[in-house]
Short mmCIF file of C-alpha atoms in Angstrom, two decimals:
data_model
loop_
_atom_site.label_atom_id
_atom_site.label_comp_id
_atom_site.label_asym_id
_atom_site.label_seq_id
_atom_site.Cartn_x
_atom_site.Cartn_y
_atom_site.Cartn_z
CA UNK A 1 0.00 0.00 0.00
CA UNK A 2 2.71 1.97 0.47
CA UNK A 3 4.70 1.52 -2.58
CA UNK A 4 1.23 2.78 -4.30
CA UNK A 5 0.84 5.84 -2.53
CA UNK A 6 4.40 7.04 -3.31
CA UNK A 7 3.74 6.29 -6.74
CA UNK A 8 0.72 8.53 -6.68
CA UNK A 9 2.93 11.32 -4.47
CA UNK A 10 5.58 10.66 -7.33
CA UNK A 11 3.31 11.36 -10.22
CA UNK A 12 1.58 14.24 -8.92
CA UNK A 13 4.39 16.10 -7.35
CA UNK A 14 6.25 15.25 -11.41
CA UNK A 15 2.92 17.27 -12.61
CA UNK A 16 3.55 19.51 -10.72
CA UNK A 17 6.96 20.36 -11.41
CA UNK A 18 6.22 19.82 -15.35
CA UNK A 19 3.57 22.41 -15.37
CA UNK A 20 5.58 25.12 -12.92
CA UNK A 21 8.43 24.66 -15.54
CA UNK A 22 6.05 25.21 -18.35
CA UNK A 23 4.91 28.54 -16.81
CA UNK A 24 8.67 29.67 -15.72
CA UNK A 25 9.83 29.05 -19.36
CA UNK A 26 6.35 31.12 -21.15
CA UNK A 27 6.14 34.06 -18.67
CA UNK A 28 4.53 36.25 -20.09
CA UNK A 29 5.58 38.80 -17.06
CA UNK A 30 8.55 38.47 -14.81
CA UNK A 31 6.07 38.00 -11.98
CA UNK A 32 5.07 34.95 -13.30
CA UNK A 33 8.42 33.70 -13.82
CA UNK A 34 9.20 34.13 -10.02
CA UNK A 35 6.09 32.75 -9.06
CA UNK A 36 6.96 29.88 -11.13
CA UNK A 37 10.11 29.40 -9.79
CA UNK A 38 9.05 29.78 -5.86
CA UNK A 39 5.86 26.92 -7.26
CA UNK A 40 9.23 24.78 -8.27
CA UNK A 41 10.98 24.80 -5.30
CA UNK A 42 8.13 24.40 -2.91
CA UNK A 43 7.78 21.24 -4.79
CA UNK A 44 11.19 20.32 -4.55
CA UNK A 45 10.05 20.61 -0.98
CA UNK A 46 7.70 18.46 -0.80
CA UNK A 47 9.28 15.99 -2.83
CA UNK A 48 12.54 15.89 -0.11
CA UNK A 49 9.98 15.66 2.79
CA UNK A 50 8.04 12.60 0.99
CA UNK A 51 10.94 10.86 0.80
CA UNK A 52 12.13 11.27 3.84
CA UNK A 53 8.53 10.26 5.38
CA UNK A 54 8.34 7.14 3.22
CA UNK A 55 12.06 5.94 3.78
CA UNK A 56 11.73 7.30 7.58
CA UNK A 57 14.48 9.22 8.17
CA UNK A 58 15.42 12.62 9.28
CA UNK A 59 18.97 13.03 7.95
CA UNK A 60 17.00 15.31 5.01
CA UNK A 61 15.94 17.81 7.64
CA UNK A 62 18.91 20.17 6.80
CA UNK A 63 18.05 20.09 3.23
CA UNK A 64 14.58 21.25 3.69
CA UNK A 65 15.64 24.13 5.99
CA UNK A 66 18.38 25.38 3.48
CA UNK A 67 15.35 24.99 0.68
CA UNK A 68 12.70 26.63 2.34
CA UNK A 69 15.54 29.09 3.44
CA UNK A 70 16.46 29.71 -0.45
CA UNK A 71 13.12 30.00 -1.48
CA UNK A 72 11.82 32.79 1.07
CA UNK A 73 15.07 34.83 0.61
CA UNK A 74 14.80 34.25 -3.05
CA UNK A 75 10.68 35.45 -3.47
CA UNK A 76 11.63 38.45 -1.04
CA UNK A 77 14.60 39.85 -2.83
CA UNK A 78 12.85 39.51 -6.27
CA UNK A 79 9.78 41.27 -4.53
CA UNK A 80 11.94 44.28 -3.41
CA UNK A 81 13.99 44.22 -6.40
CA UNK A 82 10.11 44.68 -8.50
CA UNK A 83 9.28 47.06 -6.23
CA UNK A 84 11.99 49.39 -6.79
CA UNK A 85 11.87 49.13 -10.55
CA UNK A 86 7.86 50.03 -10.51
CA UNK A 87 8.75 53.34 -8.14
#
């Protein structure tokens, strides 16, 4: 039953990531494009912490900090850099 649901997890968090690529490569706006990317890595995310939870371990744990730490100071710089461009 297991093996099954991390298929599932597999395919949906691949969707996922296929369709925030799709939207990081055709824009239209840079917006997008960062919202795209910040989509991507929040799935990377996931994808580390699934793993971890189905192999059960917690050696990952400093992975998903530095990712979730790359991400927010990633979509906050971009924000402020858009911000100052606009004004």
């Amino acid at each position: 039953m297991i093996t099954f649901l991390a298929v599932v997890l597999t395919a949906l968090l691949s969707v996922t990531a296929l369709l925030a690529l799709a939207r990081l490569y055709r824009g239209p706006s840079l917006l997008d494009r960062v919202i795209a990317a910040d989509m991507l890595l929040a799935t990377m995310v996931a994808a580390v912490g699934a793993e971890a939870a189905v192999n059960r371990h917690a050696t990952t744990l400093p992975v998903l900090v530095v990712l979730s730490l790359l991400g927010f100071v990633g979509s906050v710089s971009l924000v402020r850099f858009a911000v100052r461009e606009q004004a």
